PDB file of C-alpha atoms in Angstrom:
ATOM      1  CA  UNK F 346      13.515 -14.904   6.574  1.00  0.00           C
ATOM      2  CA  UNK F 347      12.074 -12.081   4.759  1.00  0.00           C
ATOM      3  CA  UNK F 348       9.271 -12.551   3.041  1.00  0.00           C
ATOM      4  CA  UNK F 349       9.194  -9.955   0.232  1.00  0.00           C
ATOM      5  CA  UNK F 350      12.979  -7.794  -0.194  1.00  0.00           C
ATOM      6  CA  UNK F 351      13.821  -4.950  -1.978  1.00  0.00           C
ATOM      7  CA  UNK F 352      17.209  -3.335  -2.931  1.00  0.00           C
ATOM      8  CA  UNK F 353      18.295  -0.990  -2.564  1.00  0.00           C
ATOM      9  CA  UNK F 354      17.123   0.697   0.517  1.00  0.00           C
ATOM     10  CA  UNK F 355      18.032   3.955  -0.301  1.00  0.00           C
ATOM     11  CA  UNK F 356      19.277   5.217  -3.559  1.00  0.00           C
ATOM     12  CA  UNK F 357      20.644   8.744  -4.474  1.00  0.00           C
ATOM     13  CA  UNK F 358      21.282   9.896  -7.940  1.00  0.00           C
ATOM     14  CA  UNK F 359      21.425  13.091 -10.216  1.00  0.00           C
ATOM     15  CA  UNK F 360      18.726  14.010 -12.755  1.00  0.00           C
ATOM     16  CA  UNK F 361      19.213  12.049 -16.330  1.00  0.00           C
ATOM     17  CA  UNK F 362      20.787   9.078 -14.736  1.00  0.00           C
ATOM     18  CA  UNK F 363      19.268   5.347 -15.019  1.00  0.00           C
ATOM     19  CA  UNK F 364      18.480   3.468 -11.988  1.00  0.00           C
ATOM     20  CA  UNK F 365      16.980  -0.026 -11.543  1.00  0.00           C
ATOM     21  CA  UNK F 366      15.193  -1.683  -8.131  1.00  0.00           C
ATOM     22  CA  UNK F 367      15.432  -5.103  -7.266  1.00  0.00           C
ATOM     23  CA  UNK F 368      12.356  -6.808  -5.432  1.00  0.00           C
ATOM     24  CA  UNK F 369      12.429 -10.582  -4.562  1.00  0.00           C
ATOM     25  CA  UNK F 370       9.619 -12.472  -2.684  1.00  0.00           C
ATOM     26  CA  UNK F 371       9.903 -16.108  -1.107  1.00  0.00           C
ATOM     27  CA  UNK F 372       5.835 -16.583  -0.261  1.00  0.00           C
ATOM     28  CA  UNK F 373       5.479 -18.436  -3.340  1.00  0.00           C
ATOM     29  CA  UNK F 374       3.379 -15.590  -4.382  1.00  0.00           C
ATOM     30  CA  UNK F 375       1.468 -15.628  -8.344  1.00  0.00           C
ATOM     31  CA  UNK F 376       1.127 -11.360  -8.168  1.00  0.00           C
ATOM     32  CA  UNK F 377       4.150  -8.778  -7.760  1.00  0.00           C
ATOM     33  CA  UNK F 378       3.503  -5.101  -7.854  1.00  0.00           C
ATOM     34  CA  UNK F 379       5.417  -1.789  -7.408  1.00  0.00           C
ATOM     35  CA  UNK F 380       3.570   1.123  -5.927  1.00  0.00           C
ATOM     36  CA  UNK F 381       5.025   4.651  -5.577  1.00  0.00           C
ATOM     37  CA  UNK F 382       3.994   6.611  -2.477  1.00  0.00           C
ATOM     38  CA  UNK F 383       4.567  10.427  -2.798  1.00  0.00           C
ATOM     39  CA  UNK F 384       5.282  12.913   0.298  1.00  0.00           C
ATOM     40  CA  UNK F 385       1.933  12.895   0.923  1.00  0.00           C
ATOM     41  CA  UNK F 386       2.272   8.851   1.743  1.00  0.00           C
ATOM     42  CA  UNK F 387      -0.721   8.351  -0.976  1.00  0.00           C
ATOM     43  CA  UNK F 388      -0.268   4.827  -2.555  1.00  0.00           C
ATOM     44  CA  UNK F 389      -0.630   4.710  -5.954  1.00  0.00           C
ATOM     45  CA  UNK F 390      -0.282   1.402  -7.848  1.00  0.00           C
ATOM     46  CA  UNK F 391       1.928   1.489 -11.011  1.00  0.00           C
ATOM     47  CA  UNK F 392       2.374  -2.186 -12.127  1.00  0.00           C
ATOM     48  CA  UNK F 393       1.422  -5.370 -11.313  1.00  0.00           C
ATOM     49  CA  UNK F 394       2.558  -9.058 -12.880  1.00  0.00           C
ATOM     50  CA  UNK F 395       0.810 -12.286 -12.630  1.00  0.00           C
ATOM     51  CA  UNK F 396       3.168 -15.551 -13.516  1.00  0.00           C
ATOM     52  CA  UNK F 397       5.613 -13.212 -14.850  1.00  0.00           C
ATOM     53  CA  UNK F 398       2.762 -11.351 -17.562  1.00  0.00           C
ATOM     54  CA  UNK F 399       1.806  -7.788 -16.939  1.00  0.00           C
ATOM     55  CA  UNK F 400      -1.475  -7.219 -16.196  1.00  0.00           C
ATOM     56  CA  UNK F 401      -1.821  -3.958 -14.688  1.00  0.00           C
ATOM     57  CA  UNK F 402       0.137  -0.608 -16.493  1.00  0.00           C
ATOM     58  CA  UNK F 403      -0.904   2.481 -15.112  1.00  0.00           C
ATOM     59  CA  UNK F 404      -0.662   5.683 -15.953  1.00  0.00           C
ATOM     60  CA  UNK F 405       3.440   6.084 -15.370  1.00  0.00           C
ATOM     61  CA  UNK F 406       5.986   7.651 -18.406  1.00  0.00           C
ATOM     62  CA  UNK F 407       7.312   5.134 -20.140  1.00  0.00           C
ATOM     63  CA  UNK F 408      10.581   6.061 -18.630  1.00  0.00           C
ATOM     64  CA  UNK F 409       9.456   3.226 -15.799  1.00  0.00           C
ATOM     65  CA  UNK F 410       9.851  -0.476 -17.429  1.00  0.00           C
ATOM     66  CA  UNK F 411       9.099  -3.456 -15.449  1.00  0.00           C
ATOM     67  CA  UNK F 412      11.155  -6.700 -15.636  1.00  0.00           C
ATOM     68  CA  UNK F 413      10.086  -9.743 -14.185  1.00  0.00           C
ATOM     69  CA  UNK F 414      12.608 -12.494 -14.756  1.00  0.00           C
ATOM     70  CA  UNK F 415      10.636 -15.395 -12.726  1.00  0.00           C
ATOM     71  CA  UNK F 416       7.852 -14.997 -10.748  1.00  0.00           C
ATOM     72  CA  UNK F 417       9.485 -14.618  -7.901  1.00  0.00           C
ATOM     73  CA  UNK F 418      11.209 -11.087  -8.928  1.00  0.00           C
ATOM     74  CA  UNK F 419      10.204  -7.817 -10.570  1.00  0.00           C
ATOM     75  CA  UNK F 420      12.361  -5.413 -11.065  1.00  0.00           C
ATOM     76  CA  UNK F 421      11.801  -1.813 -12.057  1.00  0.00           C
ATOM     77  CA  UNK F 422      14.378   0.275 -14.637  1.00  0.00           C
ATOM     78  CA  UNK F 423      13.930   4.308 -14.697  1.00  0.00           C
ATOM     79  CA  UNK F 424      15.418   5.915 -17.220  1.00  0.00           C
ATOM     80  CA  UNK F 425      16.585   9.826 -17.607  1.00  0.00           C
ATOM     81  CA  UNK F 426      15.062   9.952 -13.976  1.00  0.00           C
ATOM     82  CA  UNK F 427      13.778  13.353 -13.128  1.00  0.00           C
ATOM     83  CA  UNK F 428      13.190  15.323 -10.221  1.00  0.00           C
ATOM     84  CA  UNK F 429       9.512  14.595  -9.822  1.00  0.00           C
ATOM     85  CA  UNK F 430      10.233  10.658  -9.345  1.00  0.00           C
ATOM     86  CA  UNK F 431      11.666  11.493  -5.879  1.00  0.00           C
ATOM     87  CA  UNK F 432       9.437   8.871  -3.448  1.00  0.00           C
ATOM     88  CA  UNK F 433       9.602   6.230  -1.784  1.00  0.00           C
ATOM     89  CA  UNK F 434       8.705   3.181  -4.122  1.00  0.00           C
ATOM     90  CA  UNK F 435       7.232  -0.216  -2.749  1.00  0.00           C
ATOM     91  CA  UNK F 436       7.364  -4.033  -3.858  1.00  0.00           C
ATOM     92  CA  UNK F 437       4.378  -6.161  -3.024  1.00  0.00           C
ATOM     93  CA  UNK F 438       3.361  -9.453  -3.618  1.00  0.00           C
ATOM     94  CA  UNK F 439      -0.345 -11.811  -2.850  1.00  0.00           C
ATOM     95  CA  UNK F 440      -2.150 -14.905  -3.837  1.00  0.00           C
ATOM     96  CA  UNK F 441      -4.957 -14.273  -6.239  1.00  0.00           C
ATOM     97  CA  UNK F 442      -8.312 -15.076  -4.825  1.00  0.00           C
ATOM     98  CA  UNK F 443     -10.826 -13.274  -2.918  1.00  0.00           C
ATOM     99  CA  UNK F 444      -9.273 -10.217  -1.158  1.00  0.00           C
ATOM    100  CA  UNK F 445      -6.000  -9.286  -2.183  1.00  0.00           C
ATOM    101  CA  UNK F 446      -3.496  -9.257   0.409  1.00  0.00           C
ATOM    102  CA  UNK F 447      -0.655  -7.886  -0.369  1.00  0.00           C
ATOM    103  CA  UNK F 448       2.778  -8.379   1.362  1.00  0.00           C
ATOM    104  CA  UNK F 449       4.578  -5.364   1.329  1.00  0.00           C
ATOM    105  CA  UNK F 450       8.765  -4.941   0.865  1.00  0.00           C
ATOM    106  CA  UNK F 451      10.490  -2.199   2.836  1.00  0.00           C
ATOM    107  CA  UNK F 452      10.498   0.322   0.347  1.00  0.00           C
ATOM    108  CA  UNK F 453      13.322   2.117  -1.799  1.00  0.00           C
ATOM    109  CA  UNK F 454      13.754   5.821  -1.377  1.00  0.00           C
ATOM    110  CA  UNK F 455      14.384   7.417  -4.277  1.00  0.00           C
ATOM    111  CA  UNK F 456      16.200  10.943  -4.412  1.00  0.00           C
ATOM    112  CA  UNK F 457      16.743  12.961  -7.519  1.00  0.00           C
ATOM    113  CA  UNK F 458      19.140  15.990  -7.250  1.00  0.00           C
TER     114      UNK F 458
ATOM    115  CA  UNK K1043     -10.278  13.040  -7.277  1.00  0.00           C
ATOM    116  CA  UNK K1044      -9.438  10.062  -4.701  1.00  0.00           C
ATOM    117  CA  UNK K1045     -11.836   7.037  -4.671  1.00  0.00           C
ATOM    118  CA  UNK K1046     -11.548   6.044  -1.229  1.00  0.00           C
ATOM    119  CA  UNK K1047     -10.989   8.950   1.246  1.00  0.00           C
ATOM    120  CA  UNK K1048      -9.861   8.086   4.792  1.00  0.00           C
ATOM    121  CA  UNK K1049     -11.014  10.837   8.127  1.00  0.00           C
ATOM    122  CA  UNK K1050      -9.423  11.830  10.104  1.00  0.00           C
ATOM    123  CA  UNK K1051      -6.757  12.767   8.103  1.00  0.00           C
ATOM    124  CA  UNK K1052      -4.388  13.347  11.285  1.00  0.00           C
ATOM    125  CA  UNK K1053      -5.132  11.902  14.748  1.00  0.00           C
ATOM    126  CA  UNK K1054      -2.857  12.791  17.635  1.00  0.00           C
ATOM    127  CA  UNK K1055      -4.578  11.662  20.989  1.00  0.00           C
ATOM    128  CA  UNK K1056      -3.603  10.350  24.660  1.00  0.00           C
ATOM    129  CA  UNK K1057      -2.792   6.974  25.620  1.00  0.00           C
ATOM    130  CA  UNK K1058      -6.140   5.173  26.914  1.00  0.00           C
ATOM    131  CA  UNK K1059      -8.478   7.501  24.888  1.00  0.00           C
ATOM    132  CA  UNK K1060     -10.313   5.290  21.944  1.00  0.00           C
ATOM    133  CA  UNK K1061     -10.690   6.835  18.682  1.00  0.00           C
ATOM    134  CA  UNK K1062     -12.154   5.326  15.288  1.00  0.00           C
ATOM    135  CA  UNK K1063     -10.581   6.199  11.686  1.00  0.00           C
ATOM    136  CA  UNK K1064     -13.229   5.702   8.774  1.00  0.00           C
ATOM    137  CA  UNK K1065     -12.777   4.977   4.588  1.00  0.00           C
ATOM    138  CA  UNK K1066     -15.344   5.948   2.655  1.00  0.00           C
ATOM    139  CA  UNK K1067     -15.895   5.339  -0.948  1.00  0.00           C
ATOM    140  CA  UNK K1068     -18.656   6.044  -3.548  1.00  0.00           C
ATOM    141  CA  UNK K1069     -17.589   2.345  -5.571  1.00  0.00           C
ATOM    142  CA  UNK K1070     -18.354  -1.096  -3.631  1.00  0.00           C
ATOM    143  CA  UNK K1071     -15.759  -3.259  -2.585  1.00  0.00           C
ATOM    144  CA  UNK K1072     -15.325  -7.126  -3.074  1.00  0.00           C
ATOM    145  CA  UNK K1073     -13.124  -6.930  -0.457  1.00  0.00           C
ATOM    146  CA  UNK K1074     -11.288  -4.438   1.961  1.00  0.00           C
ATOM    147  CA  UNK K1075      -7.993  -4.631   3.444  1.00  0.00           C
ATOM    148  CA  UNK K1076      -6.598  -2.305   6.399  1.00  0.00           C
ATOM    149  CA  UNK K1077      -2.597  -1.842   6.451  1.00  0.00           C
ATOM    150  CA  UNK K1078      -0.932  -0.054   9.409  1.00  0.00           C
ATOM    151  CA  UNK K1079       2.660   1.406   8.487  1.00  0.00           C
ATOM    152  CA  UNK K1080       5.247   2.819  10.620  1.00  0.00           C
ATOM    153  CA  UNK K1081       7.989   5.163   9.485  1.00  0.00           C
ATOM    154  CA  UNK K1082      10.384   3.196   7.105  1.00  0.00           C
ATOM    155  CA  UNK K1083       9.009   0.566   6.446  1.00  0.00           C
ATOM    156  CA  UNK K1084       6.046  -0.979   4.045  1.00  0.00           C
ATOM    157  CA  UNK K1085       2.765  -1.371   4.944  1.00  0.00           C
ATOM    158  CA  UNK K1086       1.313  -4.208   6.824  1.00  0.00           C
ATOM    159  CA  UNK K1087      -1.713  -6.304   6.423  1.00  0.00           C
ATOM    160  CA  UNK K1088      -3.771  -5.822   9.710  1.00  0.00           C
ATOM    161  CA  UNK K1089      -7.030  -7.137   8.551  1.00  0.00           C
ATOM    162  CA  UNK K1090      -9.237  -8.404   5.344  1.00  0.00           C
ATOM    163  CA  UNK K1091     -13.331  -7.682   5.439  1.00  0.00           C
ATOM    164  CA  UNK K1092     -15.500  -8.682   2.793  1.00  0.00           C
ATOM    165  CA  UNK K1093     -19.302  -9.741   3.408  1.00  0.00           C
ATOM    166  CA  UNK K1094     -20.737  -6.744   3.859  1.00  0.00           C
ATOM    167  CA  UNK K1095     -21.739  -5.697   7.708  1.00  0.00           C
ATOM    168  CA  UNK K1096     -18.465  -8.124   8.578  1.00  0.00           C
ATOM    169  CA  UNK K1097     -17.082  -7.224  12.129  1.00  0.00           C
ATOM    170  CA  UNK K1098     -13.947  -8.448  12.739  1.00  0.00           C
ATOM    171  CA  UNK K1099     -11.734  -7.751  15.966  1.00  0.00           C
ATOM    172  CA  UNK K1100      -7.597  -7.884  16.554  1.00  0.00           C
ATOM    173  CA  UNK K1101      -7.198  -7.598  19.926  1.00  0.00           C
ATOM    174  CA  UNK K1102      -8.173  -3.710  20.908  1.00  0.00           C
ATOM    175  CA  UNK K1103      -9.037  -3.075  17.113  1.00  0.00           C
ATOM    176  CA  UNK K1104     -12.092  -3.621  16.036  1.00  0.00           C
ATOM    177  CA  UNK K1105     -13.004  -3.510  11.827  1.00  0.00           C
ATOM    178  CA  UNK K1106     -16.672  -3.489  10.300  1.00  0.00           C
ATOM    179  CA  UNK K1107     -17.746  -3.198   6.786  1.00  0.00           C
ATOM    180  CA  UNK K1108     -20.238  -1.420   5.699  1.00  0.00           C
ATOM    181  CA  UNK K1109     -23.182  -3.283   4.247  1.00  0.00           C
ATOM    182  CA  UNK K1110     -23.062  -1.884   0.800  1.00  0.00           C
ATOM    183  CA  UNK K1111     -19.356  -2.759   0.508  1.00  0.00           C
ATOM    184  CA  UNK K1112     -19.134   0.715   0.103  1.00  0.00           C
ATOM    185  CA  UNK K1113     -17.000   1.930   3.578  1.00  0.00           C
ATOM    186  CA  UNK K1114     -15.085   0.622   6.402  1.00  0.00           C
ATOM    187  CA  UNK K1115     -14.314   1.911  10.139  1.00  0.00           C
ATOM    188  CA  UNK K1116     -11.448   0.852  12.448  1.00  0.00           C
ATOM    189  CA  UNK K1117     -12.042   1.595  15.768  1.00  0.00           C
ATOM    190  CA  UNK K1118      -9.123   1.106  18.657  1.00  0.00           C
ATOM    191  CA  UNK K1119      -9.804   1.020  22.020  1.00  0.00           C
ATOM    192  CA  UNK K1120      -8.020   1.953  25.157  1.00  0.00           C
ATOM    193  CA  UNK K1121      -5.178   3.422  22.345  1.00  0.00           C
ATOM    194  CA  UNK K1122      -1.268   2.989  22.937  1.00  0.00           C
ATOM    195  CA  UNK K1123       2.053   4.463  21.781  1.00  0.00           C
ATOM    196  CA  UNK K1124       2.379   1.615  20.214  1.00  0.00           C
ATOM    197  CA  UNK K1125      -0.464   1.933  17.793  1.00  0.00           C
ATOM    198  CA  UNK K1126       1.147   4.704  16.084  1.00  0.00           C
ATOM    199  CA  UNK K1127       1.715   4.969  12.244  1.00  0.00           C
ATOM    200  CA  UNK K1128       0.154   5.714   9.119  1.00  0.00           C
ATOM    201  CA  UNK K1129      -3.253   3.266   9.251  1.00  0.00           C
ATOM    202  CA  UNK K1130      -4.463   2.682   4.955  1.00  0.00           C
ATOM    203  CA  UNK K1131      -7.418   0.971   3.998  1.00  0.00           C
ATOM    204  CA  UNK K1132      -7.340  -0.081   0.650  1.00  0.00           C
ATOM    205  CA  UNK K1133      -9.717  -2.012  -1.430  1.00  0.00           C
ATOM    206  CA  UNK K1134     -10.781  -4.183  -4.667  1.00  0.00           C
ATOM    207  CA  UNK K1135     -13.801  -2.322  -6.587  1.00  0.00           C
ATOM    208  CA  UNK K1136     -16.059  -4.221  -8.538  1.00  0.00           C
ATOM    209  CA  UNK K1137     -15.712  -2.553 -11.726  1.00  0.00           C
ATOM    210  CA  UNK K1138     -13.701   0.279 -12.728  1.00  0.00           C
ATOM    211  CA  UNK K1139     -10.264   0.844 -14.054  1.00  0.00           C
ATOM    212  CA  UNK K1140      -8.521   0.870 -10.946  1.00  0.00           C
ATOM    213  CA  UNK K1141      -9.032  -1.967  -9.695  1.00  0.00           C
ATOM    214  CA  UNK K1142      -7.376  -2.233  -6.145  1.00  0.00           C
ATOM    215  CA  UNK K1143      -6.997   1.735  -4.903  1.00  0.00           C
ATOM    216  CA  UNK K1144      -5.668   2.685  -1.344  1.00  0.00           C
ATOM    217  CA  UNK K1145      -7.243   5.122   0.666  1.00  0.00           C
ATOM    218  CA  UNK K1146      -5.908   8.578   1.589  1.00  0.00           C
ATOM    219  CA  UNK K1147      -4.395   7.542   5.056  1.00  0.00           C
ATOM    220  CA  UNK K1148      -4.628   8.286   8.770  1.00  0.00           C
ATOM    221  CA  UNK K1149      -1.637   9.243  10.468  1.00  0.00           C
ATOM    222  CA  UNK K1150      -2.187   8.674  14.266  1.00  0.00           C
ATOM    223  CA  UNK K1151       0.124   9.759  17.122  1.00  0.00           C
ATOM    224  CA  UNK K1152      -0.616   8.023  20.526  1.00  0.00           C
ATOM    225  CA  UNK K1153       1.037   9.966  23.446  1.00  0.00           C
ATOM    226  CA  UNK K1154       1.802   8.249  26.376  1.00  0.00           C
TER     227      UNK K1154
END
């Protein structure tokens, strides 16, 4: 039974190509965010959704778009992907409320060539 | 510039010794979390703190709060090879842009 999945696990491409992640979470969970952790493993937050609205958009080209279809899932498109957004990119879910856990998917590393 | 900065930054020690990994910040917390990850996978929720001078202990890990909200230590006694991964705290400031910010990571190695 996981709790928060992501797909795929691993995903190779070439430079100007257009990728999308999957992340699903079965907690019953209100929040969904992606993070992007660089080779450094420093988390940095990009998005969040609450009920399926955005309500956090950092800093990230517009080449990254969000989708969140239900609140259960939010998925992230990159377009004309670059070398640069080689990581390792994470799905994570909580409850709002005081102290915000967050549930954490396996991750999705990303390779550009 | 990285609003909550983790020390050690590496940590390779024996088996047995005890060793304590700190997160300091400038901003005060409503709440801080500690995560440990291991190689491939996501980080996972160890712990939540938030009344400031909070102690709270998981079996041979022991977290406190500061009491300005401000920092965090985890300290693990008697360590194992098992304890090993990348340990994140990671937080909720008050006020800021930013709201919810990890910290810069410790990466311990337990040798047996």
């Amino acid at each position: 039974d996981t709790a928060v999945s992501q797909t795929p696990k691993y995903l190779v491409t070439q430079m100007g190509n257009d990728k999308s992640i999957k992340c699903e979470q079965n907690l019953g969970h209100d929040t969904m965010y992606w993070y992007k952790q660089d080779s450094k493993k420093f988390l940095k937050i990009m998005f969040s959704y609450n009920n399926k609205e955005l309500i956090i958009n950092e800093t990230v080209p517009n080449r990254f778009s969000p989708k969140s279809p239900d609140k259960a899932h939010l998925n992230l498109h990159i377009n004309s992907l670059e070398l640069g957004d080689s990581a390792v990119y994470f799905c994570a879910s909580s409850l709002p409320g005081q102290g915000i856990e967050q549930y954490f998917g396996p991750g999705t590393r990303l390779t550009v060539t | 510039t990285q609003l909550l900065e983790q020390s050690p930054q590496f940590l390779s020690i024996q088996e047995g010794e005890n060793l304590t990994v700190y997160c300091n910040s400038s901003s005060v917390f409503s709440s801080l979390q500690w995560y440990r990850q291991e190689p491939g996978e996501g980080p996972v929720l160890l712990v939540t703190v938030v009344t400031g001078g909070e102690v709270k202990k998981l079996k041979r890990l022991t977290f406190q709060f500061g009491d300005a909200r401000k920092d965090s230590s985890l300290h693990i006694t008697a360590a194992q090879p098992g304890d090993t991964g990348l340990y994140l705290c990671a937080g909720e400031r008050t006020s800021g842009t930013y709201k919810y910010i990890f910290g810069t990571g410790t990466r311990l190695k337990v040798l047996a």
